[in-house]
Short mmCIF file of C-alpha atoms in Angstrom, two decimals:
data_model
loop_
_atom_site.label_atom_id
_atom_site.label_comp_id
_atom_site.label_asym_id
_atom_site.label_seq_id
_atom_site.Cartn_x
_atom_site.Cartn_y
_atom_site.Cartn_z
CA MET Q 5 -0.09 0.07 -0.09
CA SER Q 6 1.23 3.32 -0.96
CA ASP Q 7 1.95 6.09 1.65
CA LYS Q 8 -0.66 8.65 2.57
CA LEU Q 9 -0.42 12.17 1.42
CA ARG Q 10 -2.67 14.95 2.63
CA ILE Q 11 -3.41 18.11 0.57
CA ILE Q 12 -4.85 20.91 2.63
CA LYS Q 13 -6.16 24.05 0.96
CA VAL Q 14 -6.47 27.04 3.40
CA GLY Q 15 -9.13 29.41 2.14
CA GLY Q 16 -9.32 33.18 1.77
CA ASN Q 17 -10.93 34.26 5.15
CA VAL Q 18 -8.19 32.35 7.25
CA ILE Q 19 -5.44 33.97 5.08
CA ASP Q 20 -6.86 37.54 6.01
CA ASP Q 21 -6.93 36.81 9.67
CA PRO Q 22 -3.21 36.54 11.08
CA ALA Q 23 -4.32 34.84 14.38
CA ALA Q 24 -6.43 32.27 12.57
CA LEU Q 25 -3.74 31.65 9.95
CA SER Q 26 -1.01 31.05 12.67
CA GLU Q 27 -3.37 28.69 14.49
CA VAL Q 28 -4.03 26.75 11.24
CA LEU Q 29 -0.42 26.73 10.32
CA HIS Q 30 0.44 25.45 13.94
CA SER Q 31 -2.07 22.59 13.51
CA PHE Q 32 -0.83 22.01 9.96
CA SER Q 33 2.80 21.74 11.21
CA LYS Q 34 1.64 19.01 13.73
CA MET Q 35 0.11 16.59 11.19
CA GLU Q 36 2.08 13.39 10.68
CA GLY Q 37 2.99 12.22 7.17
CA HIS Q 38 3.43 13.65 3.72
CA LYS Q 39 1.55 16.95 3.45
CA ILE Q 40 1.03 19.82 1.00
CA LEU Q 41 -0.39 23.10 1.88
CA VAL Q 42 -2.23 25.23 -0.85
CA HIS Q 43 -3.22 28.68 -0.10
CA GLY Q 44 -5.39 31.35 -1.67
CA GLY Q 45 -4.88 35.13 -1.50
CA GLY Q 46 -7.80 36.33 0.56
CA LYS Q 47 -8.60 39.99 0.05
CA LYS Q 48 -4.96 41.17 0.21
CA ALA Q 49 -4.51 41.47 -3.60
CA SER Q 50 -7.57 43.66 -3.98
CA ILE Q 51 -6.79 45.92 -0.98
CA PHE Q 52 -3.30 46.20 -2.37
CA SER Q 53 -4.50 47.04 -5.90
CA ARG Q 54 -6.56 49.71 -4.52
CA LYS Q 55 -3.64 51.25 -2.66
CA LEU Q 56 -2.06 51.56 -6.02
CA GLY Q 57 -5.06 53.19 -7.50
CA ILE Q 58 -6.04 50.05 -9.56
CA GLU Q 59 -9.59 49.04 -9.16
CA PRO Q 60 -10.07 45.26 -9.46
CA GLN Q 61 -12.08 44.47 -12.37
CA MET Q 62 -14.88 41.68 -12.09
CA ILE Q 63 -17.13 39.96 -14.54
CA ASN Q 64 -19.97 37.68 -12.95
CA GLY Q 65 -18.09 38.05 -9.79
CA ARG Q 66 -14.91 36.62 -11.28
CA ARG Q 67 -11.61 38.67 -11.19
CA ILE Q 68 -10.10 39.79 -14.52
CA THR Q 69 -6.45 39.56 -14.36
CA SER Q 70 -4.76 42.28 -16.22
CA ALA Q 71 -1.04 42.64 -16.88
CA GLU Q 72 -0.94 44.94 -13.87
CA ASP Q 73 -2.78 42.57 -11.80
CA ILE Q 74 -0.69 39.42 -12.62
CA ASP Q 75 2.14 41.43 -11.20
CA ILE Q 76 0.22 42.28 -8.13
CA VAL Q 77 -1.06 38.72 -7.49
CA THR Q 78 2.54 37.36 -8.03
CA MET Q 79 3.92 39.81 -5.39
CA ILE Q 80 1.01 39.07 -2.96
CA TYR Q 81 0.53 35.39 -3.43
CA ALA Q 82 4.03 34.11 -4.24
CA GLY Q 83 5.73 36.68 -2.26
CA LEU Q 84 4.11 38.22 0.80
CA ILE Q 85 1.70 35.47 1.80
CA ASN Q 86 3.69 32.40 0.60
CA LYS Q 87 6.84 33.41 2.13
CA ASN Q 88 5.51 34.40 5.43
CA ILE Q 89 3.56 31.20 5.74
CA VAL Q 90 6.80 29.27 4.90
CA ALA Q 91 8.93 31.32 7.65
CA GLN Q 92 5.91 30.51 10.07
CA LEU Q 93 5.93 26.85 9.27
CA GLN Q 94 9.65 26.85 9.68
CA ALA Q 95 9.35 28.29 13.14
CA PHE Q 96 6.89 25.46 13.93
CA THR Q 97 9.84 23.02 12.70
CA CYS Q 98 7.83 21.98 9.57
CA ASN Q 99 10.30 22.11 6.85
CA ALA Q 100 8.24 23.97 4.29
CA ALA Q 101 9.31 25.45 0.85
CA GLY Q 102 6.96 27.58 -1.12
CA PHE Q 103 6.24 27.23 -4.81
CA THR Q 104 4.36 28.65 -7.73
CA GLY Q 105 3.69 26.09 -10.74
CA ALA Q 106 6.61 27.74 -12.59
CA ASP Q 107 9.14 26.48 -9.82
CA GLY Q 108 10.42 23.11 -10.99
CA ASN Q 109 7.73 23.39 -13.79
CA SER Q 110 5.53 21.76 -11.19
CA ILE Q 111 2.24 22.94 -12.57
CA LEU Q 112 1.82 23.94 -16.14
CA SER Q 113 -1.27 25.83 -17.23
CA ILE Q 114 -2.96 27.06 -20.27
CA LYS Q 115 -4.10 30.73 -20.48
CA ARG Q 116 -7.81 30.69 -20.65
CA PRO Q 117 -9.31 31.41 -24.11
CA VAL Q 118 -10.32 35.05 -24.58
CA GLU Q 119 -13.87 33.94 -25.64
CA PRO Q 120 -16.61 34.26 -24.42
CA ILE Q 121 -15.02 36.33 -21.69
CA ASP Q 122 -11.31 37.55 -21.58
CA PHE Q 123 -10.30 36.83 -18.12
CA GLY Q 124 -6.76 37.93 -18.89
CA PHE Q 125 -3.74 36.31 -17.32
CA VAL Q 126 -5.80 33.40 -15.80
CA GLY Q 127 -4.67 29.88 -16.41
CA ASP Q 128 -6.45 26.46 -16.38
CA VAL Q 129 -4.15 23.50 -15.00
CA LYS Q 130 -2.87 21.54 -17.93
CA THR Q 131 -0.14 19.24 -16.30
CA VAL Q 132 0.99 18.60 -12.81
CA ASN Q 133 4.67 17.47 -12.86
CA HIS Q 134 4.00 14.72 -10.04
CA PRO Q 135 7.67 13.34 -10.05
CA VAL Q 136 9.10 16.64 -9.11
CA ILE Q 137 6.64 17.16 -6.27
CA SER Q 138 7.10 13.64 -5.10
CA GLN Q 139 10.79 14.16 -5.10
CA TRP Q 140 10.47 17.02 -2.84
CA LEU Q 141 8.36 15.16 -0.48
CA GLN Q 142 10.93 12.28 -0.52
CA ASP Q 143 13.44 15.03 0.41
CA GLY Q 144 11.45 15.77 3.41
CA ILE Q 145 10.29 19.18 2.09
CA CYS Q 146 6.60 20.07 2.80
CA PRO Q 147 5.54 22.02 -0.45
CA VAL Q 148 3.46 25.23 0.02
CA PHE Q 149 1.66 26.13 -3.33
CA CYS Q 150 0.23 29.56 -4.07
CA ALA Q 151 -2.40 30.23 -6.67
CA ILE Q 152 0.08 31.21 -9.39
CA THR Q 153 1.06 28.76 -12.32
CA HIS Q 154 2.95 29.22 -15.64
CA ASP Q 155 2.48 28.59 -19.26
CA GLY Q 156 5.98 27.18 -19.97
CA ASN Q 157 6.62 30.13 -22.29
CA GLY Q 158 7.83 32.56 -19.54
CA GLN Q 159 4.36 33.78 -18.64
CA LEU Q 160 2.93 33.59 -14.96
CA LEU Q 161 -0.83 32.89 -14.74
CA ASN Q 162 -3.36 33.30 -12.01
CA THR Q 163 -4.87 30.10 -11.07
CA ASN Q 164 -7.83 29.03 -8.75
CA ALA Q 165 -6.32 27.61 -5.60
CA ASP Q 166 -9.11 25.22 -4.97
CA THR Q 167 -8.37 23.74 -8.48
CA ILE Q 168 -4.77 23.64 -7.86
CA ALA Q 169 -5.38 21.64 -4.62
CA SER Q 170 -7.64 19.07 -6.41
CA GLU Q 171 -5.40 18.72 -9.41
CA LEU Q 172 -2.32 18.08 -7.05
CA ALA Q 173 -4.41 15.43 -5.17
CA ILE Q 174 -5.32 13.80 -8.57
CA ALA Q 175 -1.89 13.84 -10.15
CA LEU Q 176 -0.31 12.34 -6.91
CA VAL Q 177 -2.58 9.44 -6.68
CA LYS Q 178 -0.10 7.69 -9.05
CA GLU Q 179 2.28 7.53 -6.11
CA TYR Q 180 0.36 8.12 -2.86
CA GLU Q 181 -2.99 7.52 -1.23
CA THR Q 182 -4.10 11.14 -1.40
CA GLU Q 183 -6.59 12.94 0.81
CA LEU Q 184 -7.84 16.34 0.10
CA ILE Q 185 -9.07 18.72 2.66
CA TYR Q 186 -10.51 22.21 2.17
CA CYS Q 187 -10.06 24.13 5.32
CA PHE Q 188 -12.10 27.50 5.71
CA GLU Q 189 -13.68 29.30 8.38
CA LYS Q 190 -17.02 27.19 8.58
CA GLN Q 191 -17.28 23.63 10.09
CA GLY Q 192 -18.35 22.40 6.78
CA VAL Q 193 -20.96 22.71 4.01
CA LEU Q 194 -24.00 24.36 5.63
CA ALA Q 195 -27.55 23.51 4.96
CA ASP Q 196 -28.39 27.07 6.19
CA LEU Q 197 -25.79 29.59 5.59
CA ALA Q 198 -27.13 31.66 8.71
CA ASP Q 199 -26.81 28.78 10.97
CA ASP Q 200 -23.17 27.54 11.62
CA ASN Q 201 -24.44 24.43 13.26
CA SER Q 202 -26.21 23.19 10.12
CA VAL Q 203 -23.22 21.28 8.76
CA ILE Q 204 -24.20 18.50 6.22
CA GLU Q 205 -21.90 15.60 7.39
CA ASN Q 206 -22.07 13.47 4.26
CA ILE Q 207 -22.73 14.67 0.81
CA ASP Q 208 -22.81 12.16 -2.15
CA SER Q 209 -23.52 13.16 -5.68
CA ILE Q 210 -27.27 12.67 -5.45
CA LYS Q 211 -27.51 14.75 -2.34
CA TYR Q 212 -25.31 17.40 -4.00
CA GLU Q 213 -27.51 17.46 -6.96
CA ALA Q 214 -30.44 18.03 -4.87
CA LEU Q 215 -28.89 20.66 -2.76
CA LYS Q 216 -27.86 22.32 -5.87
CA ASN Q 217 -31.20 22.32 -7.40
CA ALA Q 218 -32.94 23.72 -4.25
CA ASN Q 219 -30.35 26.71 -4.40
CA SER Q 220 -29.38 25.66 -0.89
CA ILE Q 221 -25.58 26.07 -1.42
CA HIS Q 222 -23.88 29.16 -1.18
CA ASP Q 223 -22.50 30.23 -4.66
CA GLY Q 224 -18.81 30.14 -3.55
CA MET Q 225 -19.18 26.77 -2.22
CA LEU Q 226 -20.37 25.29 -5.61
CA PRO Q 227 -17.11 25.31 -7.62
CA LYS Q 228 -15.34 24.02 -4.48
CA MET Q 229 -17.70 21.01 -4.40
CA GLU Q 230 -17.29 20.47 -8.12
CA ASN Q 231 -13.56 20.23 -7.37
CA CYS Q 232 -14.26 17.70 -4.55
CA PHE Q 233 -16.27 15.40 -6.78
CA HIS Q 234 -13.83 15.78 -9.57
CA ALA Q 235 -11.17 14.59 -7.11
CA LEU Q 236 -13.13 11.70 -6.00
CA LYS Q 237 -13.85 10.53 -9.46
CA ASN Q 238 -10.10 10.52 -10.27
CA LYS Q 239 -9.17 8.23 -7.39
CA VAL Q 240 -8.58 10.64 -4.54
CA SER Q 241 -9.48 8.49 -1.53
CA LYS Q 242 -11.03 11.04 0.75
CA VAL Q 243 -12.38 14.55 0.30
CA CYS Q 244 -13.40 16.67 3.39
CA ILE Q 245 -14.41 20.28 3.97
CA GLY Q 246 -13.99 21.59 7.48
CA ASN Q 247 -12.29 24.25 9.66
CA ILE Q 248 -9.31 24.22 11.90
CA ASN Q 249 -10.92 21.89 14.49
CA PHE Q 250 -11.04 19.15 11.83
CA LEU Q 251 -7.18 19.71 11.29
CA LYS Q 252 -6.69 19.41 15.00
CA ASP Q 253 -9.18 16.38 15.36
CA GLU Q 254 -10.35 14.33 12.53
CA THR Q 255 -13.35 13.30 14.66
CA SER Q 256 -14.69 16.78 15.03
CA VAL Q 257 -17.72 17.98 12.78
CA HIS Q 258 -16.93 18.30 9.10
CA SER Q 259 -18.39 17.49 5.73
CA THR Q 260 -17.35 14.36 3.84
CA LEU Q 261 -17.89 14.14 0.22
CA ILE Q 262 -18.76 10.77 -1.21
CA LEU Q 263 -19.27 9.60 -4.77
CA MET F 20 37.44 15.13 -7.67
CA SER F 21 33.98 16.63 -6.80
CA ASP F 22 31.60 18.19 -9.32
CA LYS F 23 31.77 21.67 -10.31
CA LEU F 24 29.19 24.21 -9.09
CA ARG F 25 28.88 27.67 -10.30
CA ILE F 26 27.11 30.40 -8.31
CA ILE F 27 26.09 33.31 -10.54
CA LYS F 28 24.93 36.56 -8.85
CA VAL F 29 23.21 38.96 -11.16
CA GLY F 30 23.31 42.50 -10.23
CA GLY F 31 20.92 45.49 -9.86
CA ASN F 32 21.10 47.20 -13.24
CA VAL F 33 20.56 43.93 -15.02
CA ILE F 34 17.43 43.26 -13.10
CA ASP F 35 16.02 46.70 -13.92
CA ASP F 36 16.60 46.23 -17.75
CA PRO F 37 14.06 43.59 -19.02
CA ALA F 38 16.10 43.04 -22.35
CA ALA F 39 19.34 42.75 -20.34
CA LEU F 40 17.84 40.41 -17.90
CA SER F 41 16.51 37.99 -20.53
CA GLU F 42 19.75 38.03 -22.36
CA VAL F 43 21.56 37.00 -19.16
CA LEU F 44 18.94 34.36 -18.31
CA HIS F 45 19.26 32.97 -21.71
CA SER F 46 22.96 32.66 -21.31
CA PHE F 47 22.72 31.20 -17.79
CA SER F 48 20.28 28.75 -19.04
CA LYS F 49 22.91 27.49 -21.57
CA MET F 50 25.56 27.02 -18.98
CA GLU F 51 26.37 23.35 -18.40
CA GLY F 52 26.54 21.65 -15.10
CA HIS F 53 25.25 22.51 -11.48
CA LYS F 54 24.52 26.07 -11.16
CA ILE F 55 22.69 28.50 -8.78
CA LEU F 56 21.39 31.96 -9.71
CA VAL F 57 21.35 34.75 -6.93
CA HIS F 58 19.59 37.98 -7.81
CA GLY F 59 19.38 41.34 -6.18
CA GLY F 60 16.35 43.53 -6.36
CA GLY F 61 17.50 46.58 -8.33
CA LYS F 62 15.43 49.73 -8.05
CA LYS F 63 11.99 48.24 -8.13
CA ALA F 64 11.50 48.08 -4.44
CA SER F 65 12.15 51.72 -4.06
CA ILE F 66 10.17 52.62 -7.09
CA PHE F 67 7.28 50.52 -5.57
CA SER F 68 7.73 52.04 -2.01
CA ARG F 69 7.12 55.47 -3.53
CA LYS F 70 4.06 54.56 -5.48
CA LEU F 71 2.76 53.49 -2.07
CA GLY F 72 3.80 56.78 -0.56
CA ILE F 73 6.60 55.23 1.53
CA GLU F 74 9.88 57.12 1.03
CA PRO F 75 12.81 54.56 1.42
CA GLN F 76 14.87 55.57 4.58
CA MET F 77 18.67 55.49 4.11
CA ILE F 78 21.60 55.92 6.59
CA ASN F 79 25.16 56.20 5.10
CA GLY F 80 23.80 55.16 1.78
CA ARG F 81 22.29 51.93 3.17
CA ARG F 82 18.58 51.10 3.36
CA ILE F 83 16.77 50.86 6.63
CA THR F 84 14.11 47.92 6.27
CA SER F 85 11.16 48.94 8.39
CA ALA F 86 8.12 46.47 9.03
CA GLU F 87 6.47 48.13 5.81
CA ASP F 88 9.68 47.65 3.90
CA ILE F 89 10.23 43.91 4.66
CA ASP F 90 6.71 43.41 3.21
CA ILE F 91 7.65 45.34 0.14
CA VAL F 92 10.97 43.65 -0.54
CA THR F 93 9.46 40.15 0.13
CA MET F 94 6.74 41.03 -2.49
CA ILE F 95 9.18 42.49 -5.04
CA TYR F 96 12.23 40.21 -4.51
CA ALA F 97 10.59 36.74 -3.65
CA GLY F 98 7.46 37.36 -5.62
CA LEU F 99 7.78 39.57 -8.75
CA ILE F 100 11.26 39.32 -9.59
CA ASN F 101 12.16 35.84 -8.43
CA LYS F 102 9.05 34.11 -10.05
CA ASN F 103 9.45 35.96 -13.38
CA ILE F 104 13.00 34.84 -13.55
CA VAL F 105 11.93 31.30 -12.75
CA ALA F 106 9.25 31.47 -15.41
CA GLN F 107 11.68 32.82 -17.96
CA LEU F 108 14.18 30.13 -17.14
CA GLN F 109 11.72 27.26 -17.38
CA ALA F 110 10.97 28.86 -20.98
CA PHE F 111 14.57 28.37 -21.80
CA THR F 112 14.34 24.75 -20.58
CA CYS F 113 16.26 25.36 -17.46
CA ASN F 114 14.55 23.56 -14.58
CA ALA F 115 14.66 26.48 -12.07
CA ALA F 116 12.76 26.81 -8.68
CA GLY F 117 12.94 29.97 -6.70
CA PHE F 118 13.82 30.29 -2.98
CA THR F 119 14.23 32.52 -0.19
CA GLY F 120 16.36 31.48 2.88
CA ALA F 121 13.19 30.45 4.68
CA ASP F 122 12.45 27.81 1.91
CA GLY F 123 13.71 24.51 3.16
CA ASN F 124 15.34 26.49 5.94
CA SER F 125 18.16 27.00 3.36
CA ILE F 126 19.70 30.16 4.68
CA LEU F 127 19.32 31.27 8.36
CA SER F 128 20.14 34.77 9.36
CA ILE F 129 20.45 36.85 12.48
CA LYS F 130 18.76 40.09 12.78
CA ARG F 131 21.49 42.76 12.86
CA PRO F 132 21.95 44.32 16.25
CA VAL F 133 20.26 47.62 16.63
CA GLU F 134 23.40 49.38 17.77
CA PRO F 135 25.14 51.45 16.42
CA ILE F 136 22.64 51.90 13.70
CA ASP F 137 19.19 50.07 13.66
CA PHE F 138 18.80 48.85 10.08
CA GLY F 139 15.53 47.13 10.96
CA PHE F 140 14.48 43.86 9.38
CA VAL F 141 18.02 43.14 8.00
CA GLY F 142 19.68 39.76 8.34
CA ASP F 143 23.35 38.72 8.42
CA VAL F 144 23.76 35.01 7.24
CA LYS F 145 24.41 32.67 10.09
CA THR F 146 24.02 29.13 8.50
CA VAL F 147 23.69 27.93 5.03
CA ASN F 148 21.79 24.58 5.02
CA HIS F 149 24.07 23.02 2.27
CA PRO F 150 22.60 19.46 2.37
CA VAL F 151 19.04 20.66 1.27
CA ILE F 152 20.56 22.85 -1.44
CA SER F 153 22.70 20.08 -2.66
CA GLN F 154 19.66 17.71 -2.66
CA TRP F 155 17.92 20.16 -4.94
CA LEU F 156 20.82 20.28 -7.26
CA GLN F 157 20.85 16.34 -7.21
CA ASP F 158 17.16 16.44 -7.99
CA GLY F 159 18.03 18.42 -11.19
CA ILE F 160 16.70 21.61 -9.87
CA CYS F 161 18.53 24.98 -10.64
CA PRO F 162 17.96 27.04 -7.37
CA VAL F 163 17.24 30.83 -7.85
CA PHE F 164 17.78 32.79 -4.64
CA CYS F 165 16.62 36.24 -3.98
CA ALA F 166 17.85 38.56 -1.19
CA ILE F 167 15.46 37.19 1.56
CA THR F 168 16.44 35.07 4.44
CA HIS F 169 14.66 34.25 7.71
CA ASP F 170 15.58 34.10 11.40
CA GLY F 171 14.02 30.67 12.13
CA ASN F 172 11.39 32.33 14.46
CA GLY F 173 9.08 33.24 11.63
CA GLN F 174 10.72 36.63 10.70
CA LEU F 175 11.85 37.18 7.15
CA LEU F 176 14.82 39.41 6.74
CA ASN F 177 16.47 41.55 4.08
CA THR F 178 19.88 40.19 3.24
CA ASN F 179 22.47 41.61 0.90
CA ALA F 180 22.45 39.41 -2.35
CA ASP F 181 26.24 39.61 -2.90
CA THR F 182 26.79 38.13 0.55
CA ILE F 183 24.17 35.31 0.04
CA ALA F 184 26.14 34.39 -3.21
CA SER F 185 29.60 34.25 -1.46
CA GLU F 186 28.05 32.39 1.60
CA LEU F 187 26.39 29.76 -0.68
CA ALA F 188 29.57 29.28 -2.62
CA ILE F 189 31.53 28.86 0.72
CA ALA F 190 29.03 26.40 2.23
CA LEU F 191 28.91 24.20 -0.83
CA VAL F 192 32.68 23.82 -1.10
CA LYS F 193 32.03 20.78 1.16
CA GLU F 194 30.26 19.03 -1.64
CA TYR F 195 31.33 20.65 -4.81
CA GLU F 196 34.29 22.54 -6.44
CA THR F 197 32.60 25.99 -6.34
CA GLU F 198 33.01 29.17 -8.44
CA LEU F 199 31.50 32.38 -7.81
CA ILE F 200 30.74 34.99 -10.58
CA TYR F 201 29.50 38.50 -10.01
CA CYS F 202 27.75 39.36 -13.28
CA PHE F 203 26.76 43.02 -13.69
CA GLU F 204 26.62 45.83 -16.26
CA LYS F 205 30.55 46.34 -16.57
CA GLN F 206 33.13 44.05 -18.02
CA GLY F 207 34.78 43.89 -14.55
CA VAL F 208 36.51 46.04 -11.90
CA LEU F 209 37.42 49.39 -13.61
CA ALA F 210 40.67 51.28 -12.89
CA ASP F 211 38.78 54.38 -14.24
CA LEU F 212 34.88 54.36 -13.66
CA ALA F 213 34.63 56.84 -16.74
CA ASP F 214 36.56 54.25 -18.92
CA ASP F 215 34.63 50.99 -19.56
CA ASN F 216 38.00 49.62 -21.16
CA SER F 217 39.98 50.04 -18.05
CA VAL F 218 39.17 46.61 -16.60
CA ILE F 219 41.68 45.21 -14.20
CA GLU F 220 42.19 41.70 -15.33
CA ASN F 221 43.85 40.21 -12.20
CA ILE F 222 43.53 41.55 -8.78
CA ASP F 223 45.30 39.92 -5.68
CA SER F 224 44.98 41.05 -2.13
CA ILE F 225 48.08 43.22 -2.38
CA LYS F 226 46.59 45.04 -5.46
CA TYR F 227 43.23 45.37 -3.82
CA GLU F 228 44.83 47.02 -0.81
CA ALA F 229 46.72 49.41 -3.19
CA LEU F 230 43.58 50.10 -5.11
CA LYS F 231 41.63 50.60 -1.90
CA ASN F 232 44.07 53.02 -0.47
CA ALA F 233 44.38 55.04 -3.67
CA ASN F 234 40.50 55.42 -3.50
CA SER F 235 40.45 54.04 -6.98
CA ILE F 236 37.45 51.68 -6.58
CA HIS F 237 33.84 52.67 -6.82
CA ASP F 238 32.26 52.54 -3.38
CA GLY F 239 29.58 50.07 -4.37
CA MET F 240 32.31 47.68 -5.62
CA LEU F 241 34.37 47.63 -2.24
CA PRO F 242 31.82 45.32 -0.41
CA LYS F 243 31.57 43.19 -3.40
CA MET F 244 35.28 42.70 -3.62
CA GLU F 245 35.33 42.03 0.18
CA ASN F 246 32.90 39.17 -0.41
CA CYS F 247 35.05 37.87 -3.29
CA PHE F 248 38.29 37.51 -0.87
CA HIS F 249 36.07 36.18 1.94
CA ALA F 250 34.98 33.42 -0.59
CA LEU F 251 38.70 32.74 -1.89
CA LYS F 252 39.93 32.35 1.78
CA ASN F 253 37.15 30.00 2.34
CA LYS F 254 38.16 27.50 -0.49
CA VAL F 255 35.92 28.92 -3.18
CA SER F 256 38.21 27.79 -6.17
CA LYS F 257 37.41 30.64 -8.44
CA VAL F 258 35.88 34.19 -8.13
CA CYS F 259 35.39 36.44 -11.13
CA ILE F 260 33.52 39.78 -11.96
CA GLY F 261 32.33 40.39 -15.27
CA ASN F 262 29.27 41.03 -17.52
CA ILE F 263 27.04 38.94 -19.81
CA ASN F 264 29.90 38.30 -22.17
CA PHE F 265 31.86 36.55 -19.61
CA LEU F 266 28.68 34.18 -19.09
CA LYS F 267 28.62 33.42 -22.86
CA ASP F 268 32.42 33.05 -23.32
CA GLU F 269 34.84 32.61 -20.39
CA THR F 270 37.63 33.98 -22.39
CA SER F 271 36.10 37.48 -22.78
CA VAL F 272 37.58 40.20 -20.76
CA HIS F 273 36.70 40.01 -16.97
CA SER F 274 38.27 40.61 -13.49
CA THR F 275 39.59 37.50 -11.64
CA LEU F 276 40.30 37.74 -7.97
CA ILE F 277 43.24 35.94 -6.55
CA LEU F 278 44.42 35.60 -3.06
#
C-alpha cells in the first residue's frame, strides 16, 4: 500500500486573519506524514490594488487579471503570503518550501481562451509534474503552493487555488494514497448559511444535485464542491471540507464528500 | 574530484533592464553543469515604495528595512522578480525553482543588532543549509535565490544578495568545487570608472589594498570585493567579476580575483 499524502487547502478568510492563519499553520505543522499546503490570496490582492489606485475588475463575480494584476497577485500570493507562511511553518519546525507552478515546472497551465470572456492572465491547469513534487516530498520538504502557475513560455498565470489543490491530489494518486481537505472558516458545508451548526456531514452526488437544484448551497461553495467530486472521480481516496478543528481532530464535525 | 558548481549573482542594473535580464537568463540557461542564480532587487523596491507613498529611508547610503519595507521587498524580490526569473528560465528549458532562505530553511540569518545603527529587518547570514541545497541540485533543480532570508522564528529578513552568493559558494565547497561569478553591467572592476575599457583583469589582495588606499575603486564595488576575498579565503576555487559576455564566453574580458 502506498504512503498517505494529505493536501490541505487553506481558504481566503483564514489568510486574511493573522491569528487564525497562525493557528491553522500550527495545527498543520503537527500533522504527521506527507502533506502539501495550498493557499489562496484572500482579500490582500484587492486591498493592495486599490492602494496603487487600480480598481479590481470583475465580470460575473470573477476577477479579470490584467498585466498589472498578474504582477500584483504574483507579489502578494507568491511573495508576501507564501513566504510568510513558509517562515511561520519553519518556526513550527515544519520544513516547508514555497512554490508557484513555475518552480520546478511543477504546474503547467494554459491561458484561458479570450472567448466568451477575456479573463486576462488566468490559467487552467494542464499538467501537474508529479515526479518533481514527489521528489520534494521524499527530500523531506513540505511544499506550500500559492495560486500562481505558468504557461511554459515565461508567462505567470493566476490560477484558482481550490483547483490547484484538487489537481495536485489527482496527479499524486499515482504515487500516494491522497486525501484532499478544504479548510476554511466554517465547520463544513452548511444547509443554512445563517446557521453555523447546520453542517451536512455526508454529501454524495445525489445529495449534491438535490442541494444544488434547491439553491441551498452558497455560490462560492459550488465550484469548491465540483472540485471535490472531480477529485473523488479521479481516485482521490478522501475529500473533506471543514475548519481548523478538523485539522486538529479528525473526529470533529466536518463535511465528507462521497461519490 | 568533486563536481563543479557555479554560483552566479546577477546585479541590480541588469534586473532593472528587461532585455538585459532576458539575455543574461538565456546565457545562464545554456551553462552546463550545476549552477545557482542569486539576484538582487534593483531599483524596483524603491520605485514601488514611493508608489505606495513610503519614502525609502537610508543611513550612510544603506537602506533601513522597516516593517512595511520587509513586506515590500518580500513582494518584489521573492514574488515579482524571483518568479518571473523562474518562469523565464523554464521557458529556456532550465529547470529553475525560486527560493528565499526560509524555503527548506536553506539560509538562516540573525537580525542585525540595533546598535550602532538600527537597520530594521536586515539579516546577516548565520548558516547555509548546504545539504538541502545540494539535494535540490541532485534532483535536477537549478535554485534561484533572492535576497530574503529568515531568522528561524518566523521573521523574514532582508539580506545582501552579494553576501548570499558568497556564503552559498563557501558552504557548498563541502560538496562541490565551487566558482563564484558576479555578473553586472560592466566588464569587470574598472581602474577608471569613466573608462569601460579600463578593466583590471587580475586582482590579488596586495593589488586590492593598493587600489583601496588610492580610492580608485567605486564605493559600491568595495563590499562586493570583500565578499570575493572572503570566498577565496574559504576555499571557493575561482571568483570573477564580469558582464554577460563572460557568461557566454569565459575567455572574454573580466576581472579574476586571486588571494
